[in-house]
PDB file of C-alpha atoms in Angstrom:
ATOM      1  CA  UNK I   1      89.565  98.722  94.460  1.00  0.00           C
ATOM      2  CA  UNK I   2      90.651  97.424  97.650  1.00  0.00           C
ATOM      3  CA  UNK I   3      93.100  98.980 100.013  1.00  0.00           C
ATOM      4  CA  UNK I   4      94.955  97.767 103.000  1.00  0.00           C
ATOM      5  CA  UNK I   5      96.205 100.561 105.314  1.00  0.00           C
ATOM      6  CA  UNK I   6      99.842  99.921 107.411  1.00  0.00           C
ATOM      7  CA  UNK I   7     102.662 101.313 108.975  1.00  0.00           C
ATOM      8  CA  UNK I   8     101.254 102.326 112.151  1.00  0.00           C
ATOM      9  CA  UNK I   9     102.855 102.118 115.969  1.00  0.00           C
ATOM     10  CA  UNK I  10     104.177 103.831 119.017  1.00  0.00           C
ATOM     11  CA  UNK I  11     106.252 106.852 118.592  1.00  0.00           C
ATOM     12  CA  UNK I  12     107.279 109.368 120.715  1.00  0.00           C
ATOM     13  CA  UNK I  13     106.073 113.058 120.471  1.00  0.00           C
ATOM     14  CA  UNK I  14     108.430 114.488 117.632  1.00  0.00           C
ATOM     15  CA  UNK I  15     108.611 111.248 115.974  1.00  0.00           C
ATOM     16  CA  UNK I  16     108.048 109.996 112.610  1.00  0.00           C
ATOM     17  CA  UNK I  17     106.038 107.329 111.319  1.00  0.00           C
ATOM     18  CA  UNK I  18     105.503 106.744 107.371  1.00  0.00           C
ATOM     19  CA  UNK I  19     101.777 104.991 106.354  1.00  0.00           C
ATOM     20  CA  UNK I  20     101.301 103.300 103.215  1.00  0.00           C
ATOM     21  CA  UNK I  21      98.298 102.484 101.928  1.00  0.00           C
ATOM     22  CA  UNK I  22      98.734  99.417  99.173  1.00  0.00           C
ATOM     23  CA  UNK I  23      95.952  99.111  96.422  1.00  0.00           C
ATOM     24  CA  UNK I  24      94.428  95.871  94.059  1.00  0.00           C
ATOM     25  CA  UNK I  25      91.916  95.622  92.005  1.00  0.00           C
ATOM     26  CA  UNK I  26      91.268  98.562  89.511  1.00  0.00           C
ATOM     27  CA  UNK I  27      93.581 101.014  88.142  1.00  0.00           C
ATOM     28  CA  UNK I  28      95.327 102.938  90.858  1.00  0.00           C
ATOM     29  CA  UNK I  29      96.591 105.782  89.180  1.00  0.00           C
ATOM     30  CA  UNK I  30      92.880 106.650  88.167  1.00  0.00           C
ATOM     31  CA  UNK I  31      92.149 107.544  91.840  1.00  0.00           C
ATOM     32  CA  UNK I  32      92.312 110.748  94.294  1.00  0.00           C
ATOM     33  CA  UNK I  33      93.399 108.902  97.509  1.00  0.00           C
ATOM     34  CA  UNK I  34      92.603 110.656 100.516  1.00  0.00           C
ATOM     35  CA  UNK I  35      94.224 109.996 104.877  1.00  0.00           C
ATOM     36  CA  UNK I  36      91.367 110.394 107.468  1.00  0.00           C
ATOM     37  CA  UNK I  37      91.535 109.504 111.250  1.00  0.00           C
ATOM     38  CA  UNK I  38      89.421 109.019 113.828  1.00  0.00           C
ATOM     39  CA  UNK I  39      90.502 109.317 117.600  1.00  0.00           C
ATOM     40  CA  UNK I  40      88.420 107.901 120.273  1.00  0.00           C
ATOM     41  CA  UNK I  41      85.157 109.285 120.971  1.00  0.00           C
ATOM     42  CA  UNK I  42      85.869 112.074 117.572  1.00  0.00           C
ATOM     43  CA  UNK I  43      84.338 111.899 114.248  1.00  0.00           C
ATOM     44  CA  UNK I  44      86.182 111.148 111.435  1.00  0.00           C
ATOM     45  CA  UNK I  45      88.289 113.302 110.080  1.00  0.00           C
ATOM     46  CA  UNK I  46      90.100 114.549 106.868  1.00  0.00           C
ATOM     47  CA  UNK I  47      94.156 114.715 107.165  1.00  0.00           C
ATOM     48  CA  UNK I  48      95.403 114.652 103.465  1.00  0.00           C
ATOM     49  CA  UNK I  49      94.596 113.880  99.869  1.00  0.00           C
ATOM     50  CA  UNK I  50      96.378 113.766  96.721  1.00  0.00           C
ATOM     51  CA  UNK I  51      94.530 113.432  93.350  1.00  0.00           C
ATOM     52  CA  UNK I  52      94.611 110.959  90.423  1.00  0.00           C
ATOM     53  CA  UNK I  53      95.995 113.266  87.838  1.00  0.00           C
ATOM     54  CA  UNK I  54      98.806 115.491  88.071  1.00  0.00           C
ATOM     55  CA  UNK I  55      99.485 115.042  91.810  1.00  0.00           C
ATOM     56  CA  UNK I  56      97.852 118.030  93.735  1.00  0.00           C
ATOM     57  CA  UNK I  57      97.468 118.061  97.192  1.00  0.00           C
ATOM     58  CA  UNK I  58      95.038 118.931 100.190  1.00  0.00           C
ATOM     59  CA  UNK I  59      96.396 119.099 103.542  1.00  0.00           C
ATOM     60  CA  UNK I  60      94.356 120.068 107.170  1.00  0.00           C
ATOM     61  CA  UNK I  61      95.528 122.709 108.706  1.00  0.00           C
ATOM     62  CA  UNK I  62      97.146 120.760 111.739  1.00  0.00           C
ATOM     63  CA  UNK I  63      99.562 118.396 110.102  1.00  0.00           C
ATOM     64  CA  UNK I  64     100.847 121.024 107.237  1.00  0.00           C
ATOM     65  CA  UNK I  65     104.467 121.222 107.267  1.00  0.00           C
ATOM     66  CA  UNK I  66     104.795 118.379 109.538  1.00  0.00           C
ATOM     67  CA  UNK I  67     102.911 115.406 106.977  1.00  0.00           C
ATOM     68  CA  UNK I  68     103.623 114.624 103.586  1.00  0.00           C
ATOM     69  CA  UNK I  69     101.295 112.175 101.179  1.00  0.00           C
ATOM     70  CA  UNK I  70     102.930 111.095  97.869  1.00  0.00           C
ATOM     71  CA  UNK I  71     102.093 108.027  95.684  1.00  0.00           C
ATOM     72  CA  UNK I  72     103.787 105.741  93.553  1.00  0.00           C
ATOM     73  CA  UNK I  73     101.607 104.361  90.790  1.00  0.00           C
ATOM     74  CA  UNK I  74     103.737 101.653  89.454  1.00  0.00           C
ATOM     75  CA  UNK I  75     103.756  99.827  93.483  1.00  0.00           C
ATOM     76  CA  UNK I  76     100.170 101.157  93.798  1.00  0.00           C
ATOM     77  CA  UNK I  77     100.721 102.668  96.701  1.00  0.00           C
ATOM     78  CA  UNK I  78     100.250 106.079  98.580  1.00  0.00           C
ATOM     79  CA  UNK I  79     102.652 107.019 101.608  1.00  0.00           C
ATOM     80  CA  UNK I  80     101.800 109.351 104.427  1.00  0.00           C
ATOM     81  CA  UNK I  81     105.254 110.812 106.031  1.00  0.00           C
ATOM     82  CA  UNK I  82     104.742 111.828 109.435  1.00  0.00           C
ATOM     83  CA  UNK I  83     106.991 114.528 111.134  1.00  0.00           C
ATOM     84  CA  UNK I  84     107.328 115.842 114.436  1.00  0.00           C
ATOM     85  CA  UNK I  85     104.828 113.668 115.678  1.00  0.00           C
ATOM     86  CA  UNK I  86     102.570 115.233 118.536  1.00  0.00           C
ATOM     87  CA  UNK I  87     100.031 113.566 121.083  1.00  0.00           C
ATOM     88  CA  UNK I  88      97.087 114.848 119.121  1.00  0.00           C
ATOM     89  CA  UNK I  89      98.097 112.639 116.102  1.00  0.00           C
ATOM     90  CA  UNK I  90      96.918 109.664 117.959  1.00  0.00           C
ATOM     91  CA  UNK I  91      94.218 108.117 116.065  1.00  0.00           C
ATOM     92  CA  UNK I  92      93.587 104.978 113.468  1.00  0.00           C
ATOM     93  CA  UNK I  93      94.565 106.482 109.931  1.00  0.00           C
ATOM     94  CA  UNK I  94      92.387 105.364 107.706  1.00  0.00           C
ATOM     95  CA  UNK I  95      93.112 105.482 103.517  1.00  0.00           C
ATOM     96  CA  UNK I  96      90.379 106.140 101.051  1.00  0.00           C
ATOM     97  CA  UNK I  97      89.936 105.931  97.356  1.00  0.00           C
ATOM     98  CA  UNK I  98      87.397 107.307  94.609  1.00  0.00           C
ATOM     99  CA  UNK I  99      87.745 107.504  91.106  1.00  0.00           C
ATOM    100  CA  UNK I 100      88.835 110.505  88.642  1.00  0.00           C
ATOM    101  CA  UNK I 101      87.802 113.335  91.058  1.00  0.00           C
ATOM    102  CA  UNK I 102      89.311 116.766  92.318  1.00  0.00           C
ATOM    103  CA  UNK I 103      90.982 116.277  95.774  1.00  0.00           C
ATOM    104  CA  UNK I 104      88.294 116.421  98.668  1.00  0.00           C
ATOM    105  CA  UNK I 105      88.707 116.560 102.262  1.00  0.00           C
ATOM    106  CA  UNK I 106      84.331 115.077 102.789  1.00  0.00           C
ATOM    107  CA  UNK I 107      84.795 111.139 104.026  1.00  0.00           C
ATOM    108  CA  UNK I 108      81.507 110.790 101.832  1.00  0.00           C
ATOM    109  CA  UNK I 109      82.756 111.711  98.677  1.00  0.00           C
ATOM    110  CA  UNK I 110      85.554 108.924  99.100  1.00  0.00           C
ATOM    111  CA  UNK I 111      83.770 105.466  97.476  1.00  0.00           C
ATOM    112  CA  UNK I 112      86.410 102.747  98.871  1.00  0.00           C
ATOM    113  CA  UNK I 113      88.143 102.693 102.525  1.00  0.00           C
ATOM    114  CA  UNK I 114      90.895 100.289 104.335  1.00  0.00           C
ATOM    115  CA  UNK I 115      90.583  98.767 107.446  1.00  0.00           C
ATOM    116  CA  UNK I 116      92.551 101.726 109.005  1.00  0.00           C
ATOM    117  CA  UNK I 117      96.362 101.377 111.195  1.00  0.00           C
ATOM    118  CA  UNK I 118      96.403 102.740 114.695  1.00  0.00           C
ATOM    119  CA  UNK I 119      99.279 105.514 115.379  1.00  0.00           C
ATOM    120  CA  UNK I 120      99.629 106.503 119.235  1.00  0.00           C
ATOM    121  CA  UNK I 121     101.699 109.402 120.106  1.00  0.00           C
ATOM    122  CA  UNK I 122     103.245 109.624 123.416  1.00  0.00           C
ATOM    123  CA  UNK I 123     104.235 112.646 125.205  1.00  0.00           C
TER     124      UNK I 123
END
């Protein structure tokens, strides 16, 4: 599968943003989809997840009740909603794919990646 990350920019703190992340190749609805994002000089890291069947989700502890990831399997797509936007959320988002697994917040476990959309955050 191949996935192209977008939706990224320049918001100001308490801001929104929305990501999608659109998918080709195989069948998306057969995937967990996972965000990550990786601020300079940081590792990697998880932000959200939703899995292939029946929808359940995995959030990090900093963006619940601010983020929201859905998908829509018939535009093979997965959204990231952004709320309240802070500073900290600066970072390129990247999306990630693997097939017919539990939701996971480990970048290895995650087979397929997208180039990754930068969101800054200013205060």
């Amino acid at each position: 599968v191949q996935l192209q990350a977008f939706g990224g920019g320049l918001v100001q703190a308490g801001g929104s943003l929305r990501l999608s992340c659109a998918a080709s190749g195989r069948t998306f609805s057969e995937y967990t989809m996972g965000w990550f994002r990786q601020a300079p000089g940081k590792e990697r890291e998880f932000v959200a997840a939703i899995s292939w069947s029946r929808g359940m989700t995995l959030y990090t502890d900093s963006v619940k009740g601010r983020f929201t990831i859905s998908r829509d399997n018939a535009k093979n797509t997965m959204y990231l909603e952004m709320n309240t936007l802070k500073p900290e959320d600066t970072a390129v988002y990247y999306c990630a794919a693997r097939w017919r697994t539990t939701v996971t917040s480990t970048p290895g476990s995650y087979d397929y990646w997208g180039q990754g959309t930068q969101v800054t955050v200013s205060s």
